[in-house]
Short mmCIF file of N, CA and C in Angstrom, two decimals:
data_model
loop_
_atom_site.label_atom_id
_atom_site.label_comp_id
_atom_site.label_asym_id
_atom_site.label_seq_id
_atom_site.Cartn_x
_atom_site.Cartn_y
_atom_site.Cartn_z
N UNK A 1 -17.94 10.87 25.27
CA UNK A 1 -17.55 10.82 23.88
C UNK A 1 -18.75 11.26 23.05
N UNK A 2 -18.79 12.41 21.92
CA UNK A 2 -19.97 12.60 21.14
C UNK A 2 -20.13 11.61 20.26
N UNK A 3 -21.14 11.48 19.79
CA UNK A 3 -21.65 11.33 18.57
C UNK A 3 -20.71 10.69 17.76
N UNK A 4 -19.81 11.94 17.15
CA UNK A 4 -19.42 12.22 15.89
C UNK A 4 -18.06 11.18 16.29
N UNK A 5 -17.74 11.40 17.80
CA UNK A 5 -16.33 10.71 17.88
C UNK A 5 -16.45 8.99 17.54
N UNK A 6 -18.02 8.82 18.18
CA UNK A 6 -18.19 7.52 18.24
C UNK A 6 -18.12 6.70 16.68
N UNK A 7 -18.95 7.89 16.21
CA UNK A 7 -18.97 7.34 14.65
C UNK A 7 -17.24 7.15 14.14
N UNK A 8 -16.68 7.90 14.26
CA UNK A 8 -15.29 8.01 13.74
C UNK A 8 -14.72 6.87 14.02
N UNK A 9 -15.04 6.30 15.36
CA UNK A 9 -14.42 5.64 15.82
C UNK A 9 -14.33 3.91 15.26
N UNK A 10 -15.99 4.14 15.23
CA UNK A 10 -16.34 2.62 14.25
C UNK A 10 -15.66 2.74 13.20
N UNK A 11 -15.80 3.83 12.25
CA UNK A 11 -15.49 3.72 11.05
C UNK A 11 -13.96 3.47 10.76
N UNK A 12 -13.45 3.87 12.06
CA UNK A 12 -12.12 3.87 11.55
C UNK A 12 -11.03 2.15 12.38
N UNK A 13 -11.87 1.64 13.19
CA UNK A 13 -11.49 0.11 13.54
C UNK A 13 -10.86 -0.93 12.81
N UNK A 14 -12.04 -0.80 11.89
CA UNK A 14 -11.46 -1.74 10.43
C UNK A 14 -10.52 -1.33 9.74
N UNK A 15 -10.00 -0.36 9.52
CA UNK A 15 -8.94 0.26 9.09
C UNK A 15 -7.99 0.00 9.06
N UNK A 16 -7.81 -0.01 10.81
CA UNK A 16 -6.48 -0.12 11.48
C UNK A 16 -6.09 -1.34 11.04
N UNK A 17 -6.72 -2.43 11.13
CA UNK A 17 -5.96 -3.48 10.70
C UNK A 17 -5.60 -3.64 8.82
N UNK A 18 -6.21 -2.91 8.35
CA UNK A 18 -6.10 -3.24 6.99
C UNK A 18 -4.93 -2.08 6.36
N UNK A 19 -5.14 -1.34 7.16
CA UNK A 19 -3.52 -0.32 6.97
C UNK A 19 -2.37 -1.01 6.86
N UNK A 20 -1.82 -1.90 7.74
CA UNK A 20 -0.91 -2.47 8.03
C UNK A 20 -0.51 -3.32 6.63
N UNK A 21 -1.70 -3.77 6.55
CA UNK A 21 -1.42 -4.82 4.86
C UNK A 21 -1.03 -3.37 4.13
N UNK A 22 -1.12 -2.03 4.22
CA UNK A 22 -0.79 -1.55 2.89
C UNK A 22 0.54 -0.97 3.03
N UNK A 23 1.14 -1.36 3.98
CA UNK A 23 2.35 -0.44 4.34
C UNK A 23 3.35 -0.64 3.86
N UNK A 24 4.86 -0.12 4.23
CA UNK A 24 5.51 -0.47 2.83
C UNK A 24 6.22 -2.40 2.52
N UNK A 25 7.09 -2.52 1.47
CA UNK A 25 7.51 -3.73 1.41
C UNK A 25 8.60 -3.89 2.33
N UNK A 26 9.55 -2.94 2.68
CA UNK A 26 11.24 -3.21 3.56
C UNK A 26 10.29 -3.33 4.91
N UNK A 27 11.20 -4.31 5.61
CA UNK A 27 10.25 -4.73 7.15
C UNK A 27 11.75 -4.99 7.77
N UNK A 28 11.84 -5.28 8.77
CA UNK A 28 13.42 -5.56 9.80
C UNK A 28 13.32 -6.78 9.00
N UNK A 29 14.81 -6.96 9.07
CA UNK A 29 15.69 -8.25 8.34
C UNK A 29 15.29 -9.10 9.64
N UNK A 30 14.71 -10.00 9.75
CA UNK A 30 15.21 -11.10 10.44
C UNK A 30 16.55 -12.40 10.39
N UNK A 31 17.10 -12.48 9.44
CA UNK A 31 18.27 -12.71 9.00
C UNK A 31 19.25 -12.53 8.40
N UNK A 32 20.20 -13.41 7.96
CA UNK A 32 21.03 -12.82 6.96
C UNK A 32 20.58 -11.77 5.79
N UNK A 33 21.23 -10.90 5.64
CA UNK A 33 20.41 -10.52 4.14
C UNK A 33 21.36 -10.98 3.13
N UNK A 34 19.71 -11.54 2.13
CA UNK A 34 20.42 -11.88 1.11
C UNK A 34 20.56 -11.32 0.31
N UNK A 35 22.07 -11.55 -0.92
CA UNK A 35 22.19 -10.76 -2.35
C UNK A 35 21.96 -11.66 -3.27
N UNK A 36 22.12 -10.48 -4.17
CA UNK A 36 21.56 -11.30 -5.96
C UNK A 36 21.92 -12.68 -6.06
N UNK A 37 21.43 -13.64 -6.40
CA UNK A 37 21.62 -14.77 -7.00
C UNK A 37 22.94 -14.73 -8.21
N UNK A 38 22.41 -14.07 -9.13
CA UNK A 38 23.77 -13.89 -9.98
C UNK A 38 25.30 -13.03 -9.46
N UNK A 39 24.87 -12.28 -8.17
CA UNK A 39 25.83 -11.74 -7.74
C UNK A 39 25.78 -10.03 -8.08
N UNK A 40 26.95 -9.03 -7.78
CA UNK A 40 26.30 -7.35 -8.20
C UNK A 40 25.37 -7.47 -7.32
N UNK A 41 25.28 -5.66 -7.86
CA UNK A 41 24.33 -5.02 -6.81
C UNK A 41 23.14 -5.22 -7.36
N UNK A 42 21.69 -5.19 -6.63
CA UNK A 42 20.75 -5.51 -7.29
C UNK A 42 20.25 -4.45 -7.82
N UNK A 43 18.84 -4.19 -8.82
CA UNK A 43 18.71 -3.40 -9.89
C UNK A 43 18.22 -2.04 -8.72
N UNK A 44 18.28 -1.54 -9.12
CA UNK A 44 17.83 0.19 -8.46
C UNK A 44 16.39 0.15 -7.92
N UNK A 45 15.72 -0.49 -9.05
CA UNK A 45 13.89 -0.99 -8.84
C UNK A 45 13.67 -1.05 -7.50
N UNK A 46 14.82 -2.10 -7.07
CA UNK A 46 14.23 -2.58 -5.82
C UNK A 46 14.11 -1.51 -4.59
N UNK A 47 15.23 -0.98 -4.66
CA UNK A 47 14.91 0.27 -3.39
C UNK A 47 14.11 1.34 -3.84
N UNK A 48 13.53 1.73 -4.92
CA UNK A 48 12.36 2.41 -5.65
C UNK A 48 11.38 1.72 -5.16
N UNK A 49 10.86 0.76 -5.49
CA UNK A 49 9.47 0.10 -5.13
C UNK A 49 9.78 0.11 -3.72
N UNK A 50 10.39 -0.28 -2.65
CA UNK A 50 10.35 -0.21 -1.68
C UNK A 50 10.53 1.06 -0.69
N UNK A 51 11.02 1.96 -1.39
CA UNK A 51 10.92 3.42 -0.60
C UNK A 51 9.22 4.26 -0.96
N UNK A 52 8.80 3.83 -2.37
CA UNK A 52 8.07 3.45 -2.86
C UNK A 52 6.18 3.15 -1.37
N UNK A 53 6.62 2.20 -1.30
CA UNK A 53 5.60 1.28 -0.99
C UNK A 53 6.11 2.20 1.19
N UNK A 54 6.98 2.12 0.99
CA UNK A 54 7.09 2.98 2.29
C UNK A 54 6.52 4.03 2.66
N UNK A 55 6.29 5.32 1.60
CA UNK A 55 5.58 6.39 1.50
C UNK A 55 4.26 6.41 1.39
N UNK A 56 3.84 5.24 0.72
CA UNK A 56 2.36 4.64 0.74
C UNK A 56 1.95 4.23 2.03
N UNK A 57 2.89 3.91 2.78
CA UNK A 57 2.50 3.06 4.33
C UNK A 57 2.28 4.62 4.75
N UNK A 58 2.98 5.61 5.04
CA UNK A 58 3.38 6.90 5.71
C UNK A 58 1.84 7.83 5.26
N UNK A 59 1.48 7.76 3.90
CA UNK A 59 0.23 8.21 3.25
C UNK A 59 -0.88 8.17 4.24
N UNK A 60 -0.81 6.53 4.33
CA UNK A 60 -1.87 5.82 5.28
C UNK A 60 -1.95 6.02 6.58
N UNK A 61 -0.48 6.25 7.24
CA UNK A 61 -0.58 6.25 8.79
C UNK A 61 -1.12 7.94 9.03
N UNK A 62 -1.06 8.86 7.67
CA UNK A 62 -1.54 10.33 8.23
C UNK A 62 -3.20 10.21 8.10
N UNK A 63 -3.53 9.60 6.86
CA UNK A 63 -4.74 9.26 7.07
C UNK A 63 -5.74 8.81 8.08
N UNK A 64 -5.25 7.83 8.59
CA UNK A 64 -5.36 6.80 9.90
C UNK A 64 -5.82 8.11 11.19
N UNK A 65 -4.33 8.78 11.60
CA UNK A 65 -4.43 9.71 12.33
C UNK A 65 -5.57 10.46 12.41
N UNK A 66 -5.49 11.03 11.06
CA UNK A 66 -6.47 12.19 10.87
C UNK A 66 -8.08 11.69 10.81
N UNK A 67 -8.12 10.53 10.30
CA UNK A 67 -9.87 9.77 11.28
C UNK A 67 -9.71 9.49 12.59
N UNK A 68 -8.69 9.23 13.10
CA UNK A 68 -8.08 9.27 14.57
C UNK A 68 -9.02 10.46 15.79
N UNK A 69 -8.61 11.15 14.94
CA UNK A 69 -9.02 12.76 15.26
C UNK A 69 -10.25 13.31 15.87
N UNK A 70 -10.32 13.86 16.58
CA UNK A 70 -11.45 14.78 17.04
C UNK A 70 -11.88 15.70 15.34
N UNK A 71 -10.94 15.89 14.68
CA UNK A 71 -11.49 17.18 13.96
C UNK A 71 -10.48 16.79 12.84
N UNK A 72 -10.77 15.54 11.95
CA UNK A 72 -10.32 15.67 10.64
C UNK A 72 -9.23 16.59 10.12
N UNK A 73 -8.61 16.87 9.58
CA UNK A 73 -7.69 17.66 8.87
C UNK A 73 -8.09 16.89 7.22
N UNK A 74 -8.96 17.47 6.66
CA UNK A 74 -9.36 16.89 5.43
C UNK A 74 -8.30 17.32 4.39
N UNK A 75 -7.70 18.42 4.37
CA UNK A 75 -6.56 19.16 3.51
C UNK A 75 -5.67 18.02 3.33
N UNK A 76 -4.99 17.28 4.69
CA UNK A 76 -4.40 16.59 5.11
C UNK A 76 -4.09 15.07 4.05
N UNK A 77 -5.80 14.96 4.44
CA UNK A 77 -6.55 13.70 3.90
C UNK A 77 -6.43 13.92 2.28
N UNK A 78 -7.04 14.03 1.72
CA UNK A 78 -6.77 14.63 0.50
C UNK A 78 -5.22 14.92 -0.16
N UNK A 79 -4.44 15.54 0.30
CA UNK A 79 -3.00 15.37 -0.39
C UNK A 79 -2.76 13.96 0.08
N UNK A 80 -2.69 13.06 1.39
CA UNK A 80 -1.93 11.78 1.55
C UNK A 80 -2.82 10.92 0.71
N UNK A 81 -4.36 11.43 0.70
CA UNK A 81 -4.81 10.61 -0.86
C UNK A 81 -4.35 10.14 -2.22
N UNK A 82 -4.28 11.01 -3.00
CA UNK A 82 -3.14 11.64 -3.80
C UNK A 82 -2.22 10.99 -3.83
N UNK A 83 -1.45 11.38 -2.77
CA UNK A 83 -0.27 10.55 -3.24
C UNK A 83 0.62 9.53 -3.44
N UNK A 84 -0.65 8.78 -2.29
CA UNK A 84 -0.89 7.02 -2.70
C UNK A 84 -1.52 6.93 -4.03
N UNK A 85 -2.29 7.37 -4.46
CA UNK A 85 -2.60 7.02 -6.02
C UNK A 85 -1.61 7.48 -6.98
N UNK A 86 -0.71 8.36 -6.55
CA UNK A 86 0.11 8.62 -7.36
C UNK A 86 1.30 7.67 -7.52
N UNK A 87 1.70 7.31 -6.33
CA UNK A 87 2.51 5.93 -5.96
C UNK A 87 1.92 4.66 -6.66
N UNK A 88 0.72 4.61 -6.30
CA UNK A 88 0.40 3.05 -6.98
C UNK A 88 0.52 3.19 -8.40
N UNK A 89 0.43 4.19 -9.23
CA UNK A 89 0.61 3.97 -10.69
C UNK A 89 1.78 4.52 -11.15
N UNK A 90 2.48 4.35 -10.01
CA UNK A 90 4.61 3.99 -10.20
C UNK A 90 4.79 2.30 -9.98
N UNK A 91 3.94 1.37 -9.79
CA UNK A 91 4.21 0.53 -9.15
C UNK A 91 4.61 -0.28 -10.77
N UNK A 92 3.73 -0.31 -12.00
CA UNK A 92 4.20 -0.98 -12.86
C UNK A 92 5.57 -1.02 -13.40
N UNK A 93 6.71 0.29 -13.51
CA UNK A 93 7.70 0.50 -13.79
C UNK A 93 8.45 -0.11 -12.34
N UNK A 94 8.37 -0.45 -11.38
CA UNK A 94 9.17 -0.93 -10.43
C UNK A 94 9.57 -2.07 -10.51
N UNK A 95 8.42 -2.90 -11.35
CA UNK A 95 9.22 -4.78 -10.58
C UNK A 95 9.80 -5.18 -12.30
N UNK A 96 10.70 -4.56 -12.38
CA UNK A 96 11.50 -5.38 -13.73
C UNK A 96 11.81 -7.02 -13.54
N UNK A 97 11.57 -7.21 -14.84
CA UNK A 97 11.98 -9.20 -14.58
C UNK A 97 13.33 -9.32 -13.79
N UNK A 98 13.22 -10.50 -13.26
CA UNK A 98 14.16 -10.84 -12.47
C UNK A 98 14.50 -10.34 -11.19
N UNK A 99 13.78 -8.97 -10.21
CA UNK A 99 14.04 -8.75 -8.95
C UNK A 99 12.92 -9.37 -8.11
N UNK A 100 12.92 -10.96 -7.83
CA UNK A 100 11.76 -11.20 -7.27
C UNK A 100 12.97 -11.88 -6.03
N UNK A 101 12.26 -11.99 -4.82
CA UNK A 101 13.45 -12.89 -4.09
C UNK A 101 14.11 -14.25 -4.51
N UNK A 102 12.88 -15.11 -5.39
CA UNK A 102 13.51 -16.43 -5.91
C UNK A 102 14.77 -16.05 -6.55
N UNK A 103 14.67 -14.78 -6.95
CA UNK A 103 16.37 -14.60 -7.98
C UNK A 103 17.23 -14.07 -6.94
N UNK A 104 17.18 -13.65 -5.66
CA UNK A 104 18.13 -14.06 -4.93
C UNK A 104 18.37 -12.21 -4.17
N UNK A 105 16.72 -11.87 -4.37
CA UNK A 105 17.40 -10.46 -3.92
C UNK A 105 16.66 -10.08 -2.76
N UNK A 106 16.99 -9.57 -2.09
CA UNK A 106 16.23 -8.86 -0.75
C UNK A 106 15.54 -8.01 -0.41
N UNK A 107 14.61 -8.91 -0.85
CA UNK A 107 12.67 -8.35 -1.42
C UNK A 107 11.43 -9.17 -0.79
N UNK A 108 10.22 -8.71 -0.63
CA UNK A 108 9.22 -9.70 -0.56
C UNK A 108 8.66 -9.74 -1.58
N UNK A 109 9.12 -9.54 -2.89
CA UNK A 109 8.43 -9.64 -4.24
C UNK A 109 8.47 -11.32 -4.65
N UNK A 110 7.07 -11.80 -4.99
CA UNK A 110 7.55 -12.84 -5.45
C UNK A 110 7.60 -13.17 -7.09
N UNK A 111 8.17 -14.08 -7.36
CA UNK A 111 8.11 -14.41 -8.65
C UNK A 111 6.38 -14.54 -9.33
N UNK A 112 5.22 -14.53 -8.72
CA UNK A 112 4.13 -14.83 -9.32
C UNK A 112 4.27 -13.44 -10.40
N UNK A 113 4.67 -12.19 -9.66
CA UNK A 113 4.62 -10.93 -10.53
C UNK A 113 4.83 -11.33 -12.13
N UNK A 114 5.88 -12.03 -12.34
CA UNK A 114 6.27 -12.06 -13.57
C UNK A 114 5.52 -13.06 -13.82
N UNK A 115 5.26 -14.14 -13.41
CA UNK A 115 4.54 -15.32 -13.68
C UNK A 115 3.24 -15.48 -14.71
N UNK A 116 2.63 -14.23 -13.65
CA UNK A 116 1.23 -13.95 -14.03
C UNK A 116 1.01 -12.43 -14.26
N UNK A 117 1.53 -11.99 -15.41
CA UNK A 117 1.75 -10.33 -15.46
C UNK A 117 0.55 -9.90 -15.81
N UNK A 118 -0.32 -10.23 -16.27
CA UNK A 118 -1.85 -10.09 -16.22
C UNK A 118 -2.77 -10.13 -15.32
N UNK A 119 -2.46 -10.54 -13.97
CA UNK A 119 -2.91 -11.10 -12.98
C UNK A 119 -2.02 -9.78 -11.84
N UNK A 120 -1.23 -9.65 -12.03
CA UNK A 120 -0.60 -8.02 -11.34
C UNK A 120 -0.90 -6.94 -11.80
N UNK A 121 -1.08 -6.86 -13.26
CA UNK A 121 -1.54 -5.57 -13.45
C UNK A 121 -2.97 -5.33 -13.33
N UNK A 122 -3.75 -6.61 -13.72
CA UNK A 122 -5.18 -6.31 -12.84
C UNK A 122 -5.17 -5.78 -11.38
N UNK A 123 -4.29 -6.55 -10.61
CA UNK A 123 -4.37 -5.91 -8.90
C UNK A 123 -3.88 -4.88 -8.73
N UNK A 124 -3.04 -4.27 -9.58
CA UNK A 124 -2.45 -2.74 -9.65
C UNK A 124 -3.08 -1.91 -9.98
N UNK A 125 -4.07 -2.65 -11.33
CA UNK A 125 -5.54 -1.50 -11.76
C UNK A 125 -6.52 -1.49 -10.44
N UNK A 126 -6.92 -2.32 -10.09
CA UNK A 126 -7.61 -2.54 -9.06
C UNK A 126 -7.22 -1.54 -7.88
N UNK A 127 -5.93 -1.71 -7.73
CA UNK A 127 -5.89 -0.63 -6.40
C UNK A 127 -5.54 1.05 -6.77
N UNK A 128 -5.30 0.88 -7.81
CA UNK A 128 -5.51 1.95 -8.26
C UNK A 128 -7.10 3.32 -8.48
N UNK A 129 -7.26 2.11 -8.95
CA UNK A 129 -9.04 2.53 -8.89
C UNK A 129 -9.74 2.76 -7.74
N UNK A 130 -9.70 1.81 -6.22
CA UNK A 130 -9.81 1.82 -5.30
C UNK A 130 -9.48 3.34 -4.92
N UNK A 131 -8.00 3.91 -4.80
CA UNK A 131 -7.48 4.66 -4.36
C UNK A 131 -7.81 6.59 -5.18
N UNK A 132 -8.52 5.83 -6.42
CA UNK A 132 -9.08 7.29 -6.74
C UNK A 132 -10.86 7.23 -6.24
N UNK A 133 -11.23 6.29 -5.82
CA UNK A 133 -12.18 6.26 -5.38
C UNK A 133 -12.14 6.90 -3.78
N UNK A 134 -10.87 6.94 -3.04
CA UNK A 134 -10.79 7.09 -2.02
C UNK A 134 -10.30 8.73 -1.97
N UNK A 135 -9.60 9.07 -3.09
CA UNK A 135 -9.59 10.95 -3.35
C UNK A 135 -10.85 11.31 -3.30
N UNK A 136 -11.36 10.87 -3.79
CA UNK A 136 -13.02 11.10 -4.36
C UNK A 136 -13.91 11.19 -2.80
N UNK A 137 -13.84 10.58 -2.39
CA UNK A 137 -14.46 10.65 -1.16
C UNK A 137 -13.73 11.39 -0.25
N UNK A 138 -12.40 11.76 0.08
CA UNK A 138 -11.83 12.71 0.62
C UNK A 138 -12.19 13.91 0.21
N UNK A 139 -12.30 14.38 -0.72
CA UNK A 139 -12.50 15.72 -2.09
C UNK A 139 -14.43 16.00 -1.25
N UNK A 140 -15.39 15.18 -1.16
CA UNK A 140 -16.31 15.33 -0.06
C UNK A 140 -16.46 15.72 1.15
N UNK A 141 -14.98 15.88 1.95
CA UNK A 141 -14.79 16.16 3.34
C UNK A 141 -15.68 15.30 4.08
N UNK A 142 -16.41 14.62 3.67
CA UNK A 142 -17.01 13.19 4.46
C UNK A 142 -16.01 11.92 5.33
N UNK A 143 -15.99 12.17 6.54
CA UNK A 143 -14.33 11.45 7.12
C UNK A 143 -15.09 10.11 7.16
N UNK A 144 -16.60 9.98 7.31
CA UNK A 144 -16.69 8.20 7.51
C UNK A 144 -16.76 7.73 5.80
N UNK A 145 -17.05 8.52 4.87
CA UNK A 145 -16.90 8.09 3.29
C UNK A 145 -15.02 8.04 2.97
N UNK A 146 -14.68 8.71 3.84
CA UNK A 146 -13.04 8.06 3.20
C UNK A 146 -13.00 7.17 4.47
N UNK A 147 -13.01 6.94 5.40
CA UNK A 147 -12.94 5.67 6.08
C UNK A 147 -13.29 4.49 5.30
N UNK A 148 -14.30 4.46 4.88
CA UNK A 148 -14.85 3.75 3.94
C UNK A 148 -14.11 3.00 3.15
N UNK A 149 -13.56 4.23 2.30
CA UNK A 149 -13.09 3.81 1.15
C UNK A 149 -11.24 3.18 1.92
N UNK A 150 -10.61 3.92 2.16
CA UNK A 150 -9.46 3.23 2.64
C UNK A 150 -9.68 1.96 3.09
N UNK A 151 -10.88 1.34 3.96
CA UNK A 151 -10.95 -0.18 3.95
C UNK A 151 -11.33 -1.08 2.77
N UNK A 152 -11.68 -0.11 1.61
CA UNK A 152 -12.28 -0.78 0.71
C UNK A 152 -10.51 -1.22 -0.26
N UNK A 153 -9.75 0.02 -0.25
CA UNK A 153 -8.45 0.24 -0.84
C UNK A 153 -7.81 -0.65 0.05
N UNK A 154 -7.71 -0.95 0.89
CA UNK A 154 -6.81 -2.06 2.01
C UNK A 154 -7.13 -2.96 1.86
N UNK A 155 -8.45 -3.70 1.71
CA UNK A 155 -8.96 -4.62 1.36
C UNK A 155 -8.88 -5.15 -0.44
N UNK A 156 -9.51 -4.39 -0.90
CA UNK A 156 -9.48 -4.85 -2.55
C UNK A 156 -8.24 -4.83 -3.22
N UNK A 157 -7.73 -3.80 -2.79
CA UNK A 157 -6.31 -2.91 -3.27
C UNK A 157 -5.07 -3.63 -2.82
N UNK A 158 -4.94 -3.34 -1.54
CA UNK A 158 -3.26 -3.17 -1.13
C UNK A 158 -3.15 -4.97 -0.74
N UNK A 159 -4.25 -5.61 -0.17
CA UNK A 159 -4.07 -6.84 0.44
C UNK A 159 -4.63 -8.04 -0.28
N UNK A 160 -5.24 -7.24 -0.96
CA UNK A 160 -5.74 -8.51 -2.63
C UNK A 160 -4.15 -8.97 -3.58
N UNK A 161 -3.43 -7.74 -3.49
CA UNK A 161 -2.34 -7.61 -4.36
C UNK A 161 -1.04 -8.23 -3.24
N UNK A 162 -1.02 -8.37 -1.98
CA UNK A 162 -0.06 -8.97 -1.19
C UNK A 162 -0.58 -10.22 -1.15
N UNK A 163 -1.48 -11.06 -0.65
CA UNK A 163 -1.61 -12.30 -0.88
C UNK A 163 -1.34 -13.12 -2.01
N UNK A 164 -0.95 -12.72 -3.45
CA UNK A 164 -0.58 -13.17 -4.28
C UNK A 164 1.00 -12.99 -4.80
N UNK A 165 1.36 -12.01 -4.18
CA UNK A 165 2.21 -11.03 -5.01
C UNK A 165 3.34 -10.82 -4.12
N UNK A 166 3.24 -11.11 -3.00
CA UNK A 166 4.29 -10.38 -1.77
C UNK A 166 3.91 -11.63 -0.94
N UNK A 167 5.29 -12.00 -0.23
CA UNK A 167 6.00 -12.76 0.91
C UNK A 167 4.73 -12.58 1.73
N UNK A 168 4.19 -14.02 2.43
CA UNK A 168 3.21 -13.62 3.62
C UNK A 168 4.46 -13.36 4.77
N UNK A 169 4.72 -12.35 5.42
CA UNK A 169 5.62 -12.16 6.33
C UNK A 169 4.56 -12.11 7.80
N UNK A 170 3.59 -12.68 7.76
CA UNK A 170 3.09 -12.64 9.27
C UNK A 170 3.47 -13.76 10.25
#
């Protein structure tokens, strides 16, 4: 193994597990699924944020790959950059009041969102910022500086904002 693989390799360890926190919100039903509390179909939001937050997981797993790699695909890196930051600042128009699961819909959103709407949109700025920090270091072609930063975005970003905000489903 060279050098360069070895390095890749560290850099990209921590990752792997912190990817997973950023992936999307829909996961296999383990049970019944539930509907709206008030009944109707639920608001549109919800399969938005969650197809949403799916493409963000998909962002990540090309990323992942491509430090994976013998030989980077930085082009690669750089657009799935992108377009997780472009995703995360769709995320404020997604959670309208009332689609949290306490209201009865089939989501891992929880009610803190609305609770503490100051307290979400900080973690939304937050990963937001993270995630142009992580273009930014892609835009370098430096693969252990976006390694970097994606643990920094998985960490500060995607899993700062699920421990408060989203169903612990582990």
């Amino acid at each position: 193994m060279t050098r360069t693989a070895i390095v890749r390799l560290i850099a990209a360890t921590p990752l792997i597990a912190l990817l997973g926190a950023c992936s999307g919100e829909a996961t296999e039903d383990a049970g019944p699924e539930e509907g709206p509390a008030a009944g109707g179909e639920p608001p549109a939001e919800i399969a938005q944020r969650q197809d949403n937050y799916e493409a963000i997981g998909d962002s990540f797993k090309t990323i992942r790959e491509q430090l994976e790699g013998e030989a980077p695909d930085m082009a690669a890196i750089q657009t799935a950059a992108a377009d997780i930051n472009t995703r995360l600042q769709r995320i404020p128009d997604l959670f309208p009041e009332g689609t949290s699961m306490e209201a009865g819909y089939d989501t891992e959103a929880l009610a803190a969102i609305w609770e503490d709407p100051d307290g979400f949109a900080e973690a939304t700025q937050n990963a937001i910022a993270a995630s142009e920090e992580m273009m930014a270091a892609a835009a370098t072609g430096d693969a252990a500086a976006v390694g970097e930063q994606v643990g920094n975005l998985g960490l500060n970003g995607c899993k700062a904002c699920h421990d408060k905000f989203r169903v612990d489903d582990d």
